[in-house]
mmCIF file of C-alpha atoms in Angstrom:
data_model
loop_
_atom_site.group_PDB
_atom_site.id
_atom_site.type_symbol
_atom_site.label_atom_id
_atom_site.label_comp_id
_atom_site.label_asym_id
_atom_site.label_seq_id
_atom_site.Cartn_x
_atom_site.Cartn_y
_atom_site.Cartn_z
ATOM 1 C CA MET A 1 18.666 -9.257 -20.458
ATOM 2 C CA SER A 2 15.812 -10.179 -22.824
ATOM 3 C CA ASN A 3 13.366 -7.619 -24.177
ATOM 4 C CA ARG A 4 10.638 -9.073 -21.984
ATOM 5 C CA GLY A 5 12.858 -8.858 -18.935
ATOM 6 C CA ALA A 6 13.725 -5.223 -19.672
ATOM 7 C CA GLU A 7 10.053 -4.379 -20.219
ATOM 8 C CA ARG A 8 9.146 -5.923 -16.877
ATOM 9 C CA MET A 9 11.873 -3.948 -15.142
ATOM 10 C CA ASP A 10 10.540 -0.758 -16.727
ATOM 11 C CA SER A 11 6.975 -1.630 -15.710
ATOM 12 C CA LEU A 12 8.028 -2.299 -12.134
ATOM 13 C CA THR A 13 9.962 0.954 -11.982
ATOM 14 C CA ALA A 14 6.854 2.810 -13.165
ATOM 15 C CA LEU A 15 4.659 0.995 -10.640
ATOM 16 C CA GLY A 16 7.085 1.918 -7.879
ATOM 17 C CA ARG A 17 6.497 5.601 -8.571
ATOM 18 C CA LEU A 18 2.717 5.320 -8.154
ATOM 19 C CA ASP A 19 0.805 6.250 -5.025
ATOM 20 C CA ASP A 20 0.408 3.201 -2.829
ATOM 21 C CA ALA A 21 -3.338 2.872 -3.437
ATOM 22 C CA ASP A 22 -2.804 2.831 -7.216
ATOM 23 C CA ILE A 23 -0.442 -0.163 -7.205
ATOM 24 C CA ASP A 24 -1.993 -3.296 -8.729
ATOM 25 C CA LEU A 25 -0.827 -5.837 -6.169
ATOM 26 C CA ALA A 26 -1.227 -9.023 -8.214
ATOM 27 C CA GLU A 27 0.138 -7.517 -11.430
ATOM 28 C CA CYS A 28 3.207 -6.245 -9.600
ATOM 29 C CA ALA A 29 3.738 -9.649 -7.963
ATOM 30 C CA LEU A 30 3.453 -11.326 -11.387
ATOM 31 C CA LEU A 31 6.006 -8.939 -12.888
ATOM 32 C CA LEU A 32 8.402 -9.625 -10.011
ATOM 33 C CA ALA A 33 7.984 -13.371 -10.499
ATOM 34 C CA GLY A 34 8.437 -12.913 -14.237
ATOM 35 C CA LEU A 35 11.925 -11.495 -13.713
ATOM 36 C CA ASP A 36 13.018 -15.046 -12.842
ATOM 37 C CA ARG A 37 11.395 -16.359 -16.008
ATOM 38 C CA PRO A 38 12.308 -13.626 -18.514
ATOM 39 C CA GLU A 39 11.248 -15.558 -21.613
ATOM 40 C CA GLY A 40 7.946 -16.700 -20.132
ATOM 41 C CA ASP A 41 4.547 -15.328 -21.147
ATOM 42 C CA LEU A 42 2.529 -13.868 -18.279
ATOM 43 C CA SER A 43 -0.774 -13.978 -20.181
ATOM 44 C CA PRO A 44 -1.863 -17.429 -18.896
ATOM 45 C CA PHE A 45 -1.390 -16.259 -15.311
ATOM 46 C CA ARG A 46 -3.323 -13.047 -15.883
ATOM 47 C CA ASP A 47 -6.058 -15.161 -17.466
ATOM 48 C CA HIS A 48 -6.121 -17.377 -14.382
ATOM 49 C CA LEU A 49 -6.517 -14.358 -12.105
ATOM 50 C CA ALA A 50 -9.444 -13.197 -14.247
ATOM 51 C CA GLU A 51 -10.956 -16.687 -13.977
ATOM 52 C CA LEU A 52 -10.793 -16.542 -10.175
ATOM 53 C CA VAL A 53 -12.521 -13.162 -10.249
ATOM 54 C CA ARG A 54 -15.318 -14.444 -12.500
ATOM 55 C CA ASP A 55 -15.902 -17.545 -10.403
ATOM 56 C CA VAL A 56 -16.206 -15.614 -7.144
ATOM 57 C CA LYS A 57 -18.643 -13.200 -8.776
ATOM 58 C CA ALA A 58 -20.735 -16.111 -10.049
ATOM 59 C CA ASP A 59 -20.708 -17.707 -6.588
ATOM 60 C CA LEU A 60 -22.136 -14.695 -4.766
ATOM 61 C CA PRO A 61 -25.535 -13.254 -5.769
ATOM 62 C CA SER A 62 -25.504 -9.473 -5.970
ATOM 63 C CA GLU A 63 -28.235 -9.097 -3.312
ATOM 64 C CA VAL A 64 -25.934 -10.524 -0.610
ATOM 65 C CA ALA A 65 -22.611 -9.276 -1.941
ATOM 66 C CA ARG A 66 -22.400 -6.607 0.788
ATOM 67 C CA ASP A 67 -22.470 -9.227 3.559
ATOM 68 C CA VAL A 68 -18.848 -9.488 4.656
ATOM 69 C CA SER A 69 -19.224 -13.045 5.964
ATOM 70 C CA ARG A 70 -20.647 -14.165 2.625
ATOM 71 C CA GLN A 71 -17.769 -12.395 0.873
ATOM 72 C CA ALA A 72 -15.295 -14.315 3.029
ATOM 73 C CA ARG A 73 -16.981 -17.651 2.322
ATOM 74 C CA ALA A 74 -17.135 -16.978 -1.422
ATOM 75 C CA LEU A 75 -13.407 -16.213 -1.508
ATOM 76 C CA ALA A 76 -12.476 -19.310 0.497
ATOM 77 C CA ASP A 77 -14.863 -21.592 -1.415
ATOM 78 C CA THR A 78 -13.408 -20.517 -4.755
ATOM 79 C CA VAL A 79 -9.717 -19.854 -4.148
ATOM 80 C CA SER A 80 -9.013 -22.562 -1.574
ATOM 81 C CA GLY A 81 -11.972 -24.820 -2.322
ATOM 82 C CA LYS A 82 -12.520 -25.008 -6.072
ATOM 83 C CA TYR A 83 -8.914 -24.205 -7.042
ATOM 84 C CA ASN A 84 -7.264 -25.904 -4.052
ATOM 85 C CA TYR A 85 -4.858 -23.119 -3.071
ATOM 86 C CA GLN A 86 -3.292 -24.050 0.263
ATOM 87 C CA GLY A 87 -0.348 -23.120 2.418
ATOM 88 C CA ASP A 88 2.805 -25.130 1.804
ATOM 89 C CA THR A 89 3.309 -26.729 5.199
ATOM 90 C CA LEU A 90 5.760 -29.392 4.000
ATOM 91 C CA THR A 91 8.326 -27.224 2.185
ATOM 92 C CA TYR A 92 7.517 -23.837 3.714
ATOM 93 C CA ASP A 93 10.990 -22.372 3.121
ATOM 94 C CA ASP A 94 11.067 -23.243 -0.580
ATOM 95 C CA PRO A 95 11.643 -19.926 -2.430
ATOM 96 C CA GLN A 96 9.031 -20.993 -4.991
ATOM 97 C CA ASN A 97 6.409 -20.217 -2.339
ATOM 98 C CA ALA A 98 7.137 -16.496 -2.696
ATOM 99 C CA ASN A 99 6.942 -16.499 -6.516
ATOM 100 C CA LEU A 100 3.376 -15.869 -7.701
ATOM 101 C CA ILE A 101 3.901 -17.718 -10.998
ATOM 102 C CA ARG A 102 5.050 -20.861 -9.197
ATOM 103 C CA VAL A 103 2.295 -20.491 -6.603
ATOM 104 C CA ILE A 104 -0.311 -20.459 -9.389
ATOM 105 C CA GLU A 105 1.312 -23.467 -11.044
ATOM 106 C CA ARG A 106 1.705 -25.455 -7.813
ATOM 107 C CA ARG A 107 -1.437 -24.188 -6.010
ATOM 108 C CA LYS A 108 0.505 -23.647 -2.792
ATOM 109 C CA GLY A 109 2.595 -20.921 -1.266
ATOM 110 C CA LEU A 110 3.386 -18.652 1.662
ATOM 111 C CA PRO A 111 0.745 -16.691 3.597
ATOM 112 C CA VAL A 112 1.621 -13.408 1.857
ATOM 113 C CA THR A 113 1.569 -14.869 -1.668
ATOM 114 C CA LEU A 114 -1.800 -16.532 -1.129
ATOM 115 C CA ALA A 115 -3.082 -13.322 0.462
ATOM 116 C CA ILE A 116 -2.198 -11.400 -2.696
ATOM 117 C CA LEU A 117 -4.501 -13.737 -4.642
ATOM 118 C CA TYR A 118 -7.323 -13.263 -2.141
ATOM 119 C CA ILE A 119 -6.913 -9.486 -2.044
ATOM 120 C CA HIS A 120 -6.825 -9.240 -5.840
ATOM 121 C CA VAL A 121 -10.000 -11.278 -6.267
ATOM 122 C CA ALA A 122 -11.820 -9.382 -3.513
ATOM 123 C CA ARG A 123 -10.889 -5.942 -4.816
ATOM 124 C CA ALA A 124 -11.956 -6.927 -8.326
ATOM 125 C CA GLN A 125 -15.465 -7.408 -6.870
ATOM 126 C CA GLY A 126 -15.318 -3.894 -5.417
ATOM 127 C CA TRP A 127 -14.853 -5.202 -1.864
ATOM 128 C CA SER A 128 -12.622 -3.639 0.787
ATOM 129 C CA ALA A 129 -9.686 -5.995 1.370
ATOM 130 C CA THR A 130 -6.229 -5.397 2.785
ATOM 131 C CA GLY A 131 -3.409 -7.211 4.513
ATOM 132 C CA ILE A 132 -2.939 -6.498 8.203
ATOM 133 C CA ASN A 133 0.213 -5.924 10.218
ATOM 134 C CA PHE A 134 0.063 -9.223 12.075
ATOM 135 C CA PRO A 135 3.533 -10.497 13.026
ATOM 136 C CA GLY A 136 4.932 -13.623 11.441
ATOM 137 C CA HIS A 137 1.824 -14.774 9.569
ATOM 138 C CA PHE A 138 0.188 -12.697 6.845
ATOM 139 C CA LEU A 139 -3.589 -12.297 7.268
ATOM 140 C CA ILE A 140 -6.173 -10.208 5.432
ATOM 141 C CA ARG A 141 -9.108 -8.097 6.541
ATOM 142 C CA LEU A 142 -12.431 -7.727 4.762
ATOM 143 C CA GLU A 143 -14.810 -4.896 5.667
ATOM 144 C CA SER A 144 -18.354 -4.130 4.523
ATOM 145 C CA ASN A 145 -21.329 -2.271 6.018
ATOM 146 C CA GLY A 146 -19.633 -1.928 9.372
ATOM 147 C CA GLY A 147 -18.738 -5.620 9.499
ATOM 148 C CA ARG A 148 -15.212 -6.982 9.568
ATOM 149 C CA VAL A 149 -13.647 -10.420 9.268
ATOM 150 C CA ILE A 150 -10.051 -11.620 9.388
ATOM 151 C CA LEU A 151 -9.143 -14.364 6.911
ATOM 152 C CA ASP A 152 -6.191 -16.761 6.923
ATOM 153 C CA PRO A 153 -5.415 -17.636 3.262
ATOM 154 C CA PHE A 154 -2.631 -20.022 4.297
ATOM 155 C CA ASN A 155 -5.166 -22.220 6.092
ATOM 156 C CA GLY A 156 -7.892 -22.458 3.483
ATOM 157 C CA GLY A 157 -9.305 -18.968 3.980
ATOM 158 C CA VAL A 158 -10.608 -19.819 7.453
ATOM 159 C CA GLN A 159 -12.042 -16.890 9.416
ATOM 160 C CA ARG A 160 -10.023 -16.051 12.522
ATOM 161 C CA ASP A 161 -11.663 -14.759 15.708
ATOM 162 C CA VAL A 162 -9.934 -12.988 18.602
ATOM 163 C CA ALA A 163 -9.123 -16.241 20.407
ATOM 164 C CA ASP A 164 -7.549 -17.655 17.241
ATOM 165 C CA LEU A 165 -5.463 -14.538 16.756
ATOM 166 C CA ARG A 166 -4.292 -14.532 20.363
ATOM 167 C CA GLY A 167 -3.195 -18.155 20.091
ATOM 168 C CA LEU A 168 -1.504 -17.543 16.743
ATOM 169 C CA LEU A 169 0.344 -14.520 18.123
ATOM 170 C CA LYS A 170 1.674 -16.478 21.096
ATOM 171 C CA GLN A 171 2.760 -19.262 18.743
ATOM 172 C CA MET A 172 4.616 -16.799 16.524
ATOM 173 C CA THR A 173 6.172 -14.411 19.039
ATOM 174 C CA GLY A 174 6.077 -16.034 22.473
ATOM 175 C CA ILE A 175 3.688 -16.963 25.261
ATOM 176 C CA GLU A 176 3.884 -13.501 26.883
ATOM 177 C CA SER A 177 2.641 -11.687 23.777
ATOM 178 C CA GLU A 178 -0.805 -10.087 23.763
ATOM 179 C CA LEU A 179 -2.898 -8.658 20.967
ATOM 180 C CA GLU A 180 -2.566 -4.931 20.369
ATOM 181 C CA PRO A 181 -4.485 -2.570 18.076
ATOM 182 C CA GLY A 182 -1.443 -2.370 15.815
ATOM 183 C CA HIS A 183 -1.811 -6.054 14.962
ATOM 184 C CA TYR A 184 -5.047 -5.219 13.152
ATOM 185 C CA ALA A 185 -3.630 -2.182 11.339
ATOM 186 C CA PRO A 186 -3.812 -2.321 7.525
ATOM 187 C CA ILE A 187 -0.614 -2.784 5.559
ATOM 188 C CA GLY A 188 -0.284 -1.012 2.215
ATOM 189 C CA ASN A 189 0.334 -2.491 -1.215
ATOM 190 C CA ARG A 190 3.976 -1.440 -1.294
ATOM 191 C CA GLN A 191 4.752 -2.956 2.090
ATOM 192 C CA THR A 192 2.902 -6.142 1.140
ATOM 193 C CA LEU A 193 5.225 -6.518 -1.851
ATOM 194 C CA ILE A 194 8.260 -5.750 0.309
ATOM 195 C CA ARG A 195 7.120 -8.427 2.737
ATOM 196 C CA LEU A 196 6.806 -10.856 -0.190
ATOM 197 C CA LEU A 197 10.303 -10.088 -1.459
ATOM 198 C CA ASN A 198 11.766 -10.190 2.027
ATOM 199 C CA ASN A 199 10.890 -13.872 2.210
ATOM 200 C CA ILE A 200 13.068 -14.512 -0.851
ATOM 201 C CA LYS A 201 15.853 -12.288 0.471
ATOM 202 C CA LEU A 202 16.010 -14.042 3.848
ATOM 203 C CA ARG A 203 16.270 -17.444 2.192
ATOM 204 C CA ALA A 204 19.073 -16.165 -0.051
ATOM 205 C CA ILE A 205 20.885 -14.796 2.999
ATOM 206 C CA ALA A 206 20.555 -18.173 4.733
ATOM 207 C CA ALA A 207 22.011 -19.868 1.638
ATOM 208 C CA LYS A 208 24.865 -17.299 1.521
ATOM 209 C CA GLU A 209 23.892 -16.284 -2.029
ATOM 210 C CA GLY A 210 25.214 -12.726 -2.027
ATOM 211 C CA ASP A 211 24.442 -11.987 -5.682
ATOM 212 C CA ARG A 212 20.846 -13.147 -5.214
ATOM 213 C CA VAL A 213 20.451 -11.022 -2.082
ATOM 214 C CA ALA A 214 21.638 -7.954 -4.007
ATOM 215 C CA GLU A 215 19.281 -8.784 -6.888
ATOM 216 C CA ILE A 216 16.280 -9.026 -4.554
ATOM 217 C CA LEU A 217 17.221 -5.781 -2.791
ATOM 218 C CA ASP A 218 17.275 -4.035 -6.163
ATOM 219 C CA ARG A 219 13.789 -5.415 -6.855
ATOM 220 C CA MET A 220 12.633 -4.095 -3.500
ATOM 221 C CA LEU A 221 13.934 -0.690 -4.518
ATOM 222 C CA MET A 222 11.937 -0.815 -7.738
ATOM 223 C CA VAL A 223 8.833 -1.216 -5.591
ATOM 224 C CA ALA A 224 9.912 1.224 -2.859
ATOM 225 C CA PRO A 225 12.512 3.536 -4.428
ATOM 226 C CA ASP A 226 12.510 6.028 -1.551
ATOM 227 C CA ASP A 227 13.023 3.560 1.288
ATOM 228 C CA LEU A 228 16.232 4.759 2.952
ATOM 229 C CA SER A 229 16.836 1.569 4.926
ATOM 230 C CA LEU A 230 16.627 -0.474 1.716
ATOM 231 C CA LEU A 231 19.010 1.895 -0.071
ATOM 232 C CA ARG A 232 21.513 1.538 2.764
ATOM 233 C CA GLU A 233 21.160 -2.250 2.841
ATOM 234 C CA ALA A 234 21.510 -2.487 -0.942
ATOM 235 C CA GLY A 235 24.619 -0.311 -0.874
ATOM 236 C CA GLN A 236 26.248 -2.454 1.779
ATOM 237 C CA CYS A 237 25.295 -5.690 0.007
ATOM 238 C CA HIS A 238 26.628 -4.557 -3.372
ATOM 239 C CA ALA A 239 29.856 -3.445 -1.716
ATOM 240 C CA GLU A 240 30.266 -6.879 -0.115
ATOM 241 C CA ILE A 241 30.002 -8.649 -3.477
ATOM 242 C CA GLY A 242 32.347 -6.168 -5.176
ATOM 243 C CA ASN A 243 29.796 -4.221 -7.236
ATOM 244 C CA MET A 244 31.154 -0.840 -6.192
ATOM 245 C CA ARG A 245 29.373 1.212 -8.860
ATOM 246 C CA ARG A 246 25.950 0.049 -7.688
ATOM 247 C CA ALA A 247 27.007 0.354 -4.035
ATOM 248 C CA ILE A 248 27.995 3.983 -4.531
ATOM 249 C CA GLU A 249 24.726 4.747 -6.384
ATOM 250 C CA ALA A 250 22.607 3.313 -3.588
ATOM 251 C CA LEU A 251 24.552 4.901 -0.752
ATOM 252 C CA GLU A 252 24.633 8.303 -2.462
ATOM 253 C CA ALA A 253 20.879 8.099 -2.998
#
């Protein structure tokens, strides 16, 4: 492993030990993506994130910055409008869509990857932004002054009302499904990253790439080192590919 790769592993391990609220979502996603490009420089991508932050700030006068609807429009106008970030509807299952570096380069990705961009830019303005526990399609929630909006980064940052969410839920989970309070519940930084990595893991499982599955599980454990279900899954996966030392470590833990 290169020096850069080792440094990123160390940084991710340190981030995984932080309290959930202290995890820098976009930085962690960049480091995870950088593990697949160990010789690459992350500075241009950090610079791009800073550029998004500056442009949203310039787009929204300070006197209306506490209006949650204006916040939502400023995010959508900049991220999806000016910079043309969109959901990848044509090659949705392409693993590149869950890699933040490739998403920045290609300007398209999965709902959760695009949401990480939106959340990062919003929080950098001092706004309250979080993912929500909506099944099958990652959405984000903005809150300010008692107001709340739900945004869909995959579809250009469009604001979703209750009727939209009900229709989306039925599309994702079946016609009998109904909205519940839990569907609006916030999801933490750590679980957002796990959801991101799970997309890569599931595609590796479908391709029967056992070594890649084990690699992604180990990355999940850097982010969530105390997750018992992940430790068990990693132990079983490493055993299946013959890496008994790592299997024993995970299962003992």
